[in-house]
CSV table of C-alpha atoms in Angstrom, one decimal:
chain,number,residue,atom,x,y,z
A,1,MET,CA,0.2,0.5,-0.4
A,2,LYS,CA,1.7,3.4,-1.0
A,3,LEU,CA,1.0,6.2,2.2
A,4,THR,CA,0.5,9.7,0.3
A,5,PHE,CA,1.4,12.8,1.5
A,6,LYS,CA,-1.9,13.1,3.1
A,7,LYS,CA,-2.4,10.1,4.7
A,8,ILE,CA,1.6,10.4,6.2
A,9,ILE,CA,0.0,14.0,7.5
A,10,ILE,CA,-3.6,12.2,9.0
A,11,ALA,CA,-1.5,10.0,11.1
A,12,CYS,CA,0.9,12.6,12.7
A,13,ASN,CA,-1.6,14.4,13.6
A,14,THR,CA,-3.1,11.8,15.2
A,15,VAL,CA,0.0,10.9,16.1
A,16,THR,CA,0.1,14.6,17.6
A,17,LEU,CA,-3.1,14.6,19.4
A,18,ALA,CA,-2.6,11.4,21.3
A,19,VAL,CA,0.1,13.9,23.1
A,20,ILE,CA,-2.1,16.8,23.1
A,21,LEU,CA,-4.7,15.2,25.3
A,22,MET,CA,-2.1,13.6,27.3
A,23,ALA,CA,-0.7,17.2,28.5
A,24,THR,CA,-4.3,18.6,28.9
A,25,ASN,CA,-5.0,15.8,31.5
A,26,ALA,CA,-1.6,16.4,33.0
A,27,LEU,CA,-2.8,19.9,33.6
A,28,ALA,CA,-6.3,19.2,34.7
A,29,VAL,CA,-4.8,16.6,38.1
A,30,GLU,CA,-2.4,19.7,38.5
A,31,ALA,CA,-5.3,22.3,38.5
A,32,ALA,CA,-7.4,19.4,40.5
A,33,ILE,CA,-4.6,19.3,43.3
A,34,SER,CA,-3.2,22.9,43.4
A,35,ASN,CA,-7.7,23.7,43.4
A,36,ASN,CA,-7.3,26.2,41.0
A,37,PRO,CA,-9.6,26.3,37.9
A,38,SER,CA,-7.6,29.4,36.2
A,39,ASN,CA,-5.5,26.4,35.2
A,40,TYR,CA,-7.6,24.8,33.4
A,41,ARG,CA,-6.6,26.1,29.5
A,42,SER,CA,-7.8,24.9,26.0
A,43,ILE,CA,-4.6,23.1,23.8
A,44,LYS,CA,-4.7,23.5,20.1
A,45,THR,CA,-2.9,25.0,17.2
A,46,VAL,CA,-3.1,29.0,16.8
A,47,SER,CA,-2.5,30.3,13.7
A,48,ARG,CA,-3.6,32.6,11.3
A,49,ILE,CA,-4.5,33.1,7.6
A,50,SER,CA,-3.3,36.0,5.7
A,51,HIS,CA,-5.0,37.5,2.9
A,52,SER,CA,-3.0,35.4,0.4
A,53,GLY,CA,-4.9,32.5,2.4
A,54,SER,CA,-1.0,31.7,3.6
A,55,ARG,CA,-0.4,30.7,7.3
A,56,ARG,CA,1.4,32.7,9.7
A,57,LEU,CA,2.9,31.4,12.5
A,58,THR,CA,1.3,32.4,15.4
A,59,GLY,CA,0.2,32.0,18.9
A,60,SER,CA,1.5,31.5,22.9
A,61,ASN,CA,4.9,29.9,24.0
A,62,LEU,CA,2.2,28.9,26.9
A,63,GLU,CA,0.2,27.2,24.3
A,64,ALA,CA,3.0,25.0,22.9
A,65,LEU,CA,4.9,24.2,26.5
A,66,ALA,CA,1.6,22.6,27.4
A,67,ILE,CA,2.1,19.4,24.9
A,68,LEU,CA,5.7,19.3,25.0
A,69,THR,CA,7.4,16.0,26.5
A,70,PRO,CA,9.8,16.9,29.4
A,71,GLU,CA,12.8,15.9,27.1
A,72,GLU,CA,12.0,18.5,24.2
A,73,GLU,CA,11.4,20.9,27.1
A,74,VAL,CA,15.1,19.8,27.4
A,75,MET,CA,15.9,20.1,24.6
A,76,VAL,CA,14.3,24.5,24.2
A,77,LYS,CA,16.3,25.1,27.4
A,78,LEU,CA,20.0,24.1,25.9
A,79,ILE,CA,19.1,25.9,22.9
A,80,ASN,CA,18.3,29.0,24.0
A,81,GLN,CA,20.5,29.1,26.4
A,82,GLU,CA,23.2,28.4,24.4
A,83,ARG,CA,21.5,31.2,22.3
A,84,MET,CA,21.3,33.8,25.2
A,85,GLU,CA,25.1,32.9,26.0
A,86,ALA,CA,25.5,33.9,22.5
A,87,GLY,CA,23.6,37.4,23.0
A,88,LEU,CA,20.8,36.1,20.3
A,89,GLU,CA,17.5,36.3,21.5
A,90,LYS,CA,15.8,33.4,22.9
A,91,LEU,CA,13.3,31.6,20.4
A,92,GLU,CA,9.4,31.0,20.7
A,93,LEU,CA,8.0,28.1,20.6
A,94,ASP,CA,5.2,27.2,17.5
A,95,VAL,CA,2.5,24.8,18.4
A,96,THR,CA,2.9,23.5,14.3
A,97,LEU,CA,6.8,23.5,14.0
A,98,ILE,CA,6.4,21.6,16.9
A,99,GLU,CA,3.8,19.1,14.6
A,100,LEU,CA,5.7,19.1,11.5
A,101,ALA,CA,9.4,17.8,13.9
A,102,ARG,CA,7.5,15.5,15.3
A,103,CYS,CA,6.1,13.8,11.8
A,104,LYS,CA,9.4,14.5,10.9
A,105,SER,CA,11.3,12.7,13.1
A,106,THR,CA,8.1,9.7,13.6
A,107,ASP,CA,8.8,9.2,9.7
A,108,MET,CA,13.0,8.7,10.2
A,109,VAL,CA,12.1,5.9,13.1
A,110,ARG,CA,8.6,4.1,10.9
A,111,TYR,CA,10.3,4.0,8.3
A,112,ASN,CA,13.8,3.6,9.3
A,113,TYR,CA,16.2,6.3,7.5
A,114,PHE,CA,18.0,9.3,9.3
A,115,GLY,CA,17.9,12.3,6.3
A,116,HIS,CA,16.0,15.5,5.4
A,117,CYS,CA,14.5,14.7,2.6
A,118,SER,CA,11.2,11.9,3.1
A,119,GLU,CA,9.7,9.0,0.3
A,120,ARG,CA,6.7,10.5,2.1
A,121,LEU,CA,6.9,14.1,3.4
A,122,GLY,CA,9.9,15.4,1.3
A,123,THR,CA,12.0,17.9,2.4
A,124,ILE,CA,11.2,21.0,5.3
A,125,TYR,CA,10.2,23.0,2.6
A,126,GLN,CA,7.6,20.5,0.7
A,127,GLN,CA,6.1,20.7,4.5
A,128,LEU,CA,6.1,23.9,5.6
A,129,GLU,CA,4.5,24.7,1.9
A,130,SER,CA,2.0,22.0,2.1
A,131,GLU,CA,1.1,23.9,5.4
A,132,LYS,CA,1.2,26.9,3.3
A,133,ILE,CA,3.5,28.7,5.8
A,134,ILE,CA,5.3,31.9,5.6
A,135,TYR,CA,8.9,32.5,6.6
A,136,ASP,CA,11.9,34.2,5.5
A,137,VAL,CA,14.2,31.3,7.3
A,138,VAL,CA,14.0,28.0,7.4
A,139,ALA,CA,16.3,25.6,9.0
A,140,GLN,CA,16.8,21.7,10.7
A,141,ASN,CA,18.6,19.7,12.2
A,142,LEU,CA,18.0,16.1,12.9
A,143,VAL,CA,20.1,14.1,14.9
A,144,GLY,CA,20.1,10.4,17.0
A,145,ALA,CA,21.3,9.9,20.4
A,146,PRO,CA,20.3,8.2,23.5
A,147,ASN,CA,19.4,11.5,25.8
A,148,CYS,CA,18.4,15.0,25.2
A,149,ILE,CA,22.5,15.9,26.7
A,150,LYS,CA,23.9,13.4,24.1
A,151,ALA,CA,22.2,15.1,21.4
A,152,PHE,CA,22.5,18.8,21.8
A,153,GLN,CA,26.2,17.9,22.4
A,154,ARG,CA,26.5,16.7,19.2
A,155,LEU,CA,24.5,19.3,17.2
A,156,MET,CA,27.4,22.2,19.2
A,157,ARG,CA,29.6,20.4,18.4
A,158,SER,CA,28.6,20.5,14.0
A,159,PRO,CA,30.0,23.7,12.3
A,160,VAL,CA,26.6,23.7,10.2
A,161,HIS,CA,24.5,22.3,13.7
A,162,ARG,CA,25.3,25.4,15.4
A,163,SER,CA,25.4,27.5,13.0
A,164,ASN,CA,21.4,27.2,12.6
A,165,ILE,CA,21.1,26.6,16.4
A,166,LEU,CA,22.6,29.9,16.9
A,167,ASN,CA,21.2,31.7,13.1
A,168,PRO,CA,20.0,35.4,15.0
A,169,ASN,CA,18.0,35.4,11.8
A,170,VAL,CA,15.1,32.1,13.2
A,171,LYS,CA,12.9,33.6,16.0
A,172,LYS,CA,10.8,30.6,16.0
A,173,LEU,CA,11.4,27.0,17.1
A,174,GLY,CA,9.6,23.2,16.7
A,175,ILE,CA,11.2,20.3,18.8
A,176,GLY,CA,9.9,17.2,17.7
A,177,ILE,CA,11.5,13.8,20.2
A,178,ILE,CA,10.5,10.3,18.9
A,179,LYS,CA,11.7,7.1,20.9
A,180,GLY,CA,13.2,4.6,18.9
A,181,GLY,CA,16.0,3.6,15.5
A,182,PRO,CA,19.3,2.8,16.2
A,183,TYR,CA,19.9,5.5,18.0
A,184,GLY,CA,17.6,5.7,21.2
A,185,LYS,CA,15.8,8.2,20.1
A,186,MET,CA,15.0,10.7,17.2
A,187,ILE,CA,14.7,14.9,17.1
A,188,THR,CA,14.4,16.3,14.6
A,189,GLN,CA,14.7,20.8,15.2
A,190,ILE,CA,13.0,23.3,13.3
A,191,PHE,CA,14.4,26.9,12.6
A,192,LEU,CA,12.3,28.8,11.2
A,193,GLY,CA,12.3,33.1,10.6
């Protein structure tokens, strides 16, 4: 059975929805424990449709943080810490980029490959085009490692990957970490400016 791009996106969105539901349940438990109803949040992908029909990424970091796994949170902290030490602004998380990054990591694990081009998803440029996302600058880092710390160290030792992390022209970030593959975890980072 040949998988189409739309089928892969639907499968990735289903996985993302499951993660969102888990995050929603965790937030509800936290709110119940603290007995503070203001902690209940609606978690959803937020985007604004521009007049040209293309999506401009918007939404709050709070919404994106709510759906991150603990490992993804660690990676975001490492990236932003490194950027701040270099005198750069922190990157803003984006829910859509997180979904695309998770989809890419899932695809690499499921189909046992490591690379920027997928038979199902295409390149990062094709993924962004299919989502009608407008951008000036885009970069994608891929890394396999047993944990986030080792992954980040590997990325920072590579001049190309390091330059993506420390690119002053990128403003938004999506992280997708999926367990599996020959390295233990497959990690995709998407940077957008």
